[in-house]
GROMACS .gro file of C-alpha atoms in nm:
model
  245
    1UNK     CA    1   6.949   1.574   2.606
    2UNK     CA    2   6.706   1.441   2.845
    3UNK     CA    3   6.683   1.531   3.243
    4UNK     CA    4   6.686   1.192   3.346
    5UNK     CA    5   6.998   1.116   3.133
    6UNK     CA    6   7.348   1.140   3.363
    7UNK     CA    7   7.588   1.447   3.247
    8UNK     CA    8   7.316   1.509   2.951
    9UNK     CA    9   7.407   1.882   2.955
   10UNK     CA   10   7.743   1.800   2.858
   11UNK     CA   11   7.684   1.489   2.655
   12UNK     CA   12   7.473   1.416   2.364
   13UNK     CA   13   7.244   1.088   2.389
   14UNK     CA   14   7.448   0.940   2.097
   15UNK     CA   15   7.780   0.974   2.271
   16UNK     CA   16   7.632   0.787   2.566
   17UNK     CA   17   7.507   0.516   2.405
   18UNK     CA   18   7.847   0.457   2.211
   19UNK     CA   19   8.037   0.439   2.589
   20UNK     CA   20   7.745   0.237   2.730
   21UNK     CA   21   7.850  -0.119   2.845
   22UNK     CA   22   7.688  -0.371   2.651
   23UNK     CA   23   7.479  -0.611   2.827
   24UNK     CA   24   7.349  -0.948   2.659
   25UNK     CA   25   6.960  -0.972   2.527
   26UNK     CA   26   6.743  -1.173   2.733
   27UNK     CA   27   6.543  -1.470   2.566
   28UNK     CA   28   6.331  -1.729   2.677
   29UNK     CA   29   6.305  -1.981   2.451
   30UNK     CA   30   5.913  -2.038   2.411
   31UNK     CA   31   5.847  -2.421   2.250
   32UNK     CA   32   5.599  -2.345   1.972
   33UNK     CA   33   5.399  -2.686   1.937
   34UNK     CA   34   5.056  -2.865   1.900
   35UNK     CA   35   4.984  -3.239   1.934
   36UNK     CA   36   4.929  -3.283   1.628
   37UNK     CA   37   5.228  -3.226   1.465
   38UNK     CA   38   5.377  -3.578   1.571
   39UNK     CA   39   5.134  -3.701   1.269
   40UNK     CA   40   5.403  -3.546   1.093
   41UNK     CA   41   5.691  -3.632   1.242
   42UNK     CA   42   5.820  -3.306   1.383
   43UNK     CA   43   5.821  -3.163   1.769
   44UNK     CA   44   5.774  -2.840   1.666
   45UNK     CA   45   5.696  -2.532   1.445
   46UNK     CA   46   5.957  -2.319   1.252
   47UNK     CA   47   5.819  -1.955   1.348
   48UNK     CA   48   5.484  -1.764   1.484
   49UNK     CA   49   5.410  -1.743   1.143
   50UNK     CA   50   5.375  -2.173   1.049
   51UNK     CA   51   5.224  -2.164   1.356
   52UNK     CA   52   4.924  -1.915   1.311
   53UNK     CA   53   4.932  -2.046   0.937
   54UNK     CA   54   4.866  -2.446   0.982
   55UNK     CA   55   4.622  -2.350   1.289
   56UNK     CA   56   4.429  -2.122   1.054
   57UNK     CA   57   4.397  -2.385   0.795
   58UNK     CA   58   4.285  -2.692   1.046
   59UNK     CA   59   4.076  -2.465   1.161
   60UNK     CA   60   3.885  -2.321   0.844
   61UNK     CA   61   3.540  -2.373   0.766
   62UNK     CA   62   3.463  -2.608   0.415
   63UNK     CA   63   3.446  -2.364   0.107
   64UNK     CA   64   3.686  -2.182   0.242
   65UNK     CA   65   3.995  -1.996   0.064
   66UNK     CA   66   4.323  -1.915   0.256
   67UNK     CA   67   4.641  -1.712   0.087
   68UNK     CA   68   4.941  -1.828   0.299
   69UNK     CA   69   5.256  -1.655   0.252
   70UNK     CA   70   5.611  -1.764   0.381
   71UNK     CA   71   5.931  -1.681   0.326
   72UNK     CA   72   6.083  -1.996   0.183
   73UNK     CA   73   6.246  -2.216   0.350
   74UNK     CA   74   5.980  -2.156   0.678
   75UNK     CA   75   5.845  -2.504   0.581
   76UNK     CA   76   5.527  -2.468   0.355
   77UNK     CA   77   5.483  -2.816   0.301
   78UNK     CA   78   5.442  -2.857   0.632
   79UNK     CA   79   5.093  -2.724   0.594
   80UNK     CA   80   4.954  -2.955   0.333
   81UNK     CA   81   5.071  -3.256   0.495
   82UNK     CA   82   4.893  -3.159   0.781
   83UNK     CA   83   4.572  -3.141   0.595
   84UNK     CA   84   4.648  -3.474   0.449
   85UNK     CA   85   4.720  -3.611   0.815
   86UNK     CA   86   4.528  -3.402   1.048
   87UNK     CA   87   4.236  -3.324   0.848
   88UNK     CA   88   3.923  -3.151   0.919
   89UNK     CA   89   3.656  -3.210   1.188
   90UNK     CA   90   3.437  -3.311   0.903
   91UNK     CA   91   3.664  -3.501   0.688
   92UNK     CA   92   3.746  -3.761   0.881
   93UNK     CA   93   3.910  -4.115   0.704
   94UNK     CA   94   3.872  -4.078   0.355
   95UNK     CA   95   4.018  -3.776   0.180
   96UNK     CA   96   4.258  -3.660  -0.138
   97UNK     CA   97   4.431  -3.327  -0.045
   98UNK     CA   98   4.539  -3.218  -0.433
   99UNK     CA   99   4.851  -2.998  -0.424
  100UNK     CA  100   4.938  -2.828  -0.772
  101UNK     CA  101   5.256  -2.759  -0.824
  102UNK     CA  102   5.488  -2.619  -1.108
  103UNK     CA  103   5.740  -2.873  -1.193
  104UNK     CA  104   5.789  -3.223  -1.221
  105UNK     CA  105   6.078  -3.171  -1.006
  106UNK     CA  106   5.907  -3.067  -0.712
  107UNK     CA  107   5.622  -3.312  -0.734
  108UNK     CA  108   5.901  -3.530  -0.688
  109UNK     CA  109   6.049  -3.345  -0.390
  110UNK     CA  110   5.734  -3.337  -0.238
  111UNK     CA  111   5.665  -3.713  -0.249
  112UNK     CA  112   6.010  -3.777  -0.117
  113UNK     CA  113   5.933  -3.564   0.151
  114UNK     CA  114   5.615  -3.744   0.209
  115UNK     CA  115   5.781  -4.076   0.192
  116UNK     CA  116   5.951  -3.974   0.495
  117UNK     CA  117   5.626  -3.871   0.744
  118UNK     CA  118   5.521  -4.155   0.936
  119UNK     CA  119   5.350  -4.472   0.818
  120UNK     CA  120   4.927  -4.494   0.820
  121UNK     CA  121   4.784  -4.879   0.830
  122UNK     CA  122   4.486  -4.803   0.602
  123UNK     CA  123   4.759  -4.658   0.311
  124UNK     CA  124   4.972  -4.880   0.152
  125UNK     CA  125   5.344  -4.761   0.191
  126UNK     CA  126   5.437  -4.798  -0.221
  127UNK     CA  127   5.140  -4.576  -0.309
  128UNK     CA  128   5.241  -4.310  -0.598
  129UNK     CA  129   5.226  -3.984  -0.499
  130UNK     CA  130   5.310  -3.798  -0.760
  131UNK     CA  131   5.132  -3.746  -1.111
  132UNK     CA  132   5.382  -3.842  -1.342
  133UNK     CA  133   5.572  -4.121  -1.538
  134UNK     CA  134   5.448  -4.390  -1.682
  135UNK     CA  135   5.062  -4.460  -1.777
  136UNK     CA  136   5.051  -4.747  -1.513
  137UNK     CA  137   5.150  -4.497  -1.259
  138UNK     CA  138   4.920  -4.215  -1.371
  139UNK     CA  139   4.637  -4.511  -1.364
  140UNK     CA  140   4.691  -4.638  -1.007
  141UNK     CA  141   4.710  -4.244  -0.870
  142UNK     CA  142   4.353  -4.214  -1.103
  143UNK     CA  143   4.167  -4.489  -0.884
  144UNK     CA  144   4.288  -4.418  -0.554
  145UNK     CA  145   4.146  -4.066  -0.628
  146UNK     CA  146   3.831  -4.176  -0.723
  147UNK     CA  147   3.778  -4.372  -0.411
  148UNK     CA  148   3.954  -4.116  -0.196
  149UNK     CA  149   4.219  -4.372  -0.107
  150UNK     CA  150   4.476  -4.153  -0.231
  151UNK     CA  151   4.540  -3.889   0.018
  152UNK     CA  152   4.837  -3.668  -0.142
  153UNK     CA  153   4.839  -3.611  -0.469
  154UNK     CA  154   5.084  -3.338  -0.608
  155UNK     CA  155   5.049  -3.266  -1.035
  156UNK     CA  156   5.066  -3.035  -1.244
  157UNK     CA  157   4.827  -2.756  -1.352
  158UNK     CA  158   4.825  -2.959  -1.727
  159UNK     CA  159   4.718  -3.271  -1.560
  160UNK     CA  160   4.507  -3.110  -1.242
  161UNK     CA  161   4.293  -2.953  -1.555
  162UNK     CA  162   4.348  -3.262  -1.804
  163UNK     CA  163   4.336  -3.645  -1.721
  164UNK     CA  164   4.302  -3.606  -1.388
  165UNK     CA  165   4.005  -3.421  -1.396
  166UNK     CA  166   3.705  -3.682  -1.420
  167UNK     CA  167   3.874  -3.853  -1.150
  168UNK     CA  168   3.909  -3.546  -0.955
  169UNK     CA  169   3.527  -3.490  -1.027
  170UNK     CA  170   3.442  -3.805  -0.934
  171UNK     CA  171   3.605  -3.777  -0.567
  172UNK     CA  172   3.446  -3.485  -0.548
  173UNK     CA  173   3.084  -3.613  -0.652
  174UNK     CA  174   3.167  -3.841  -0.330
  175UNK     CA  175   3.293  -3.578  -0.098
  176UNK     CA  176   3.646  -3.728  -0.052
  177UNK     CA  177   3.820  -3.369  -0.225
  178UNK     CA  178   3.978  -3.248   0.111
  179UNK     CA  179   4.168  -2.963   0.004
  180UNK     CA  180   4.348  -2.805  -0.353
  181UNK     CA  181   4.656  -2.675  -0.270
  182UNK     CA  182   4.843  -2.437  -0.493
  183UNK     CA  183   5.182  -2.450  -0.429
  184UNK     CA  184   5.357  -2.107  -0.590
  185UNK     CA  185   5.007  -1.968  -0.600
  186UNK     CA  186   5.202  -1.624  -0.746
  187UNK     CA  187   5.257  -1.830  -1.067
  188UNK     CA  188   4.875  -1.784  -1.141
  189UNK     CA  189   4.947  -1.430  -1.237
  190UNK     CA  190   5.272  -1.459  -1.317
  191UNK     CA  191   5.282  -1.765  -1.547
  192UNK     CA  192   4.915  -1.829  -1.659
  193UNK     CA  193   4.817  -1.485  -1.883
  194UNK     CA  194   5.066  -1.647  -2.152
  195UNK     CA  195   5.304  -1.906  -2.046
  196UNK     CA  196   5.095  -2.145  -1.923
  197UNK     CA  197   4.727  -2.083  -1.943
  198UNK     CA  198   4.628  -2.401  -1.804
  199UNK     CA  199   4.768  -2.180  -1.402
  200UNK     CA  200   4.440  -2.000  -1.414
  201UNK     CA  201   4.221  -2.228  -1.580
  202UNK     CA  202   4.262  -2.407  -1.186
  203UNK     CA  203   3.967  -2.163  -1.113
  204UNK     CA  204   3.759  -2.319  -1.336
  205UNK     CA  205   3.875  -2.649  -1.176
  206UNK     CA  206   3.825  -2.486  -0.828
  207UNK     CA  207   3.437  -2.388  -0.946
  208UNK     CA  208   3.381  -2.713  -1.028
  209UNK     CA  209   3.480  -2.921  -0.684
  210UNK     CA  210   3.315  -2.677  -0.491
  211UNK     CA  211   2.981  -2.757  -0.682
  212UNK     CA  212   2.976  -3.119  -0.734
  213UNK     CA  213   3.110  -3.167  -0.382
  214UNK     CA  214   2.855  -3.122  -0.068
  215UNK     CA  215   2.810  -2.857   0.090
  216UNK     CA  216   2.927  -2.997   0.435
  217UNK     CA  217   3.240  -3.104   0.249
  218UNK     CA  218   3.312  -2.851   0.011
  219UNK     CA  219   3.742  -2.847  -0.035
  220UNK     CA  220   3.947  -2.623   0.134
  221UNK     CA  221   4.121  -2.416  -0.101
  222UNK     CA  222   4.502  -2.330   0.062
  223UNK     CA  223   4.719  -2.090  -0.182
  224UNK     CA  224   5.119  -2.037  -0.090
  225UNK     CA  225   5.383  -1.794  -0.200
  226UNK     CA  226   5.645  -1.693  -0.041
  227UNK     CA  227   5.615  -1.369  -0.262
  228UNK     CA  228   5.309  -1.170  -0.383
  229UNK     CA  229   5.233  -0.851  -0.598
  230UNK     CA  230   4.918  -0.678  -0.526
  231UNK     CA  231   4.833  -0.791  -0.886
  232UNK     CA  232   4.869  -1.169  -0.791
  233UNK     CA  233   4.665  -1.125  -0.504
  234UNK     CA  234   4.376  -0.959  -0.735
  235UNK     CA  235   4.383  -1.219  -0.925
  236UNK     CA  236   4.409  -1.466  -0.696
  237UNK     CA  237   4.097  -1.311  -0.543
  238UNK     CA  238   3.926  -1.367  -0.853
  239UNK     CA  239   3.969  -1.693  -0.965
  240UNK     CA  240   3.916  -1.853  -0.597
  241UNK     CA  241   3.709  -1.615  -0.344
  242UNK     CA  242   3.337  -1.679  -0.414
  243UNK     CA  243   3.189  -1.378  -0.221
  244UNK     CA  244   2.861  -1.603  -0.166
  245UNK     CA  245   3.048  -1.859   0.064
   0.00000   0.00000   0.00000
C-alpha cells in the first residue's frame, strides 16, 4: 500500500490496478535495415536478433567460428545468402559458401529459395545449387567448386565428407572456400554419435579447409539451430573452435 498510491489505506494495489482504465501501449515502429540487404532482395530484417546475427557474421574475422541461434521461422537462411552475396572485405568475387544441411528436401528448399534472390551477371542463372540427382549434376556443381564459380552450394554431410571433398579441397588450396555453413548445427550431437557419423566427421572436414586454405582467407565457419543443449554446444565447441585462432 504505497503513500503515493490514491485511497491506498483502504485499497490494496491489486484492486487498483483491476479498476484502472486501460490505456493503449505506445510503439514506434523502428525500420531495422542495412544496404546491403537489397543484394538479397528484402527491405528489411525480421527481429534485433537477424539483425545483430548477419552483422556479426559480415563482420567476423577469417578462421572464425560463430553459433547462431534462432527461433525458426526468424529467417536463418537469410544469413548464408548474405555471405554468398555480401561477402567479406577479403573475399571479394570469387567464393563457394558450403551450407550442410540434413535432407535432400531442404537442399532443395534452399535452392528454390535461392532461385528467387536477385540475378548476378558473372553467375549463370541455370547453375545447380544443390548436391544431388543425377551424376551430370553432381559433376557440373564439382567444377564450379573447384574454380570458385559456384557460390552456394547446399549437400549433405555424406557428400560434404565424400565426393565432394577433393573438390572442396581444391577451392580451398585456392582460397575461394568462403564460408561452411551448418544448417541444424544441433544435429552434430544429436544425430552424429550413431545415426549418422558422417555429422561430426564435418570437423575433420572443417580442420582440413582451414589448413589448406590461406591464412588471409581461412572460411568462416557459421553454425545454426534454432535449439541447443549445453551438450550440443560442447560439442560443437569441440569439433570447430580451434583455441589457437
Amino acid at each position: 500500500r504505497p503513500a503515493w498510491l490514491p485511497d491506498s489505506e483502504r485499497q490494496s494495489v491489486d484492486w487498483a490496478a483491476t479498476v484502472a482504465e486501460s490505456r493503449p501501449p505506445v510503439t514506434t515502429k523502428r525500420l531495422l535495415t542495412d544496404v546491403f540487404l537489397s543484394r538479397v532482395g528484402v527491405d528489411e530484417y525480421r527481429s534485433p536478433s537477424q539483425c545483430r546475427a548477419a552483422r556479426t557474421i559480415l563482420t567476423a574475422p577469417p578462421g572464425a567460428t560463430i553459433l547462431t541461434t534462432l527461433p525458426t521461422g526468424e529467417g536463418k537462411s537469410l544469413l548464408f545468402q548474405l555471405v554468398d552475396r555480401v561477402g567479406f572485405p577479403d573475399s571479394q568475387g570469387l567464393g563457394v559458401t558450403l551450407v550442410i544441411v540434413p535432407t535432400v528436401t531442404l537442399a532443395i528448399d534452399h535452392e528454390q529459395s535461392a532461385r528467387k534472390l536477385p540475378l548476378l551477371a558473372d553467375r549463370p542463372p541455370d547453375q545447380p545449387l544443390a548436391y544431388v540427382g543425377n551424376d551430370s549434376r553432381k559433376l557440373q556443381i564439382r567444377e564450379a567448386l573447384r574454380t570458385g564459380q559456384q557460390g552456394l552450394c547446399f549437400a549433405s554431410p555424406e557428400s560434404a565428407c565424400g565426393s565432394l571433398r577433393p573438390a572442396l579441397l581444391a577451392a580451398a588450396n585456392a582460397g575461394h572456400v568462403r564460408a561452411l555453413v551448418v544448417d541444424e548445427a544441433h544435429l552434430i550431437d544429436g544425430w552424429g554419435t550413431d545415426f549418422r557419423t558422417e555429422f561430426q566427421l564435418l570437423g575433420g572436414l572443417w580442420s582440413e579447409l582451414n589448413a589448406r586454405s590461406p591464412v588471409t582467407h581461412r572460411p568462416r565457419t557459421l553454425l545454426l539451430s534454432a535449439t541447443l543443449t549445453p551438450m550440443a554446444v560442447q560439442a560443437l565447441q569441440q569439433l570447430f573452435a580451434d583455441a589457437q585462432t
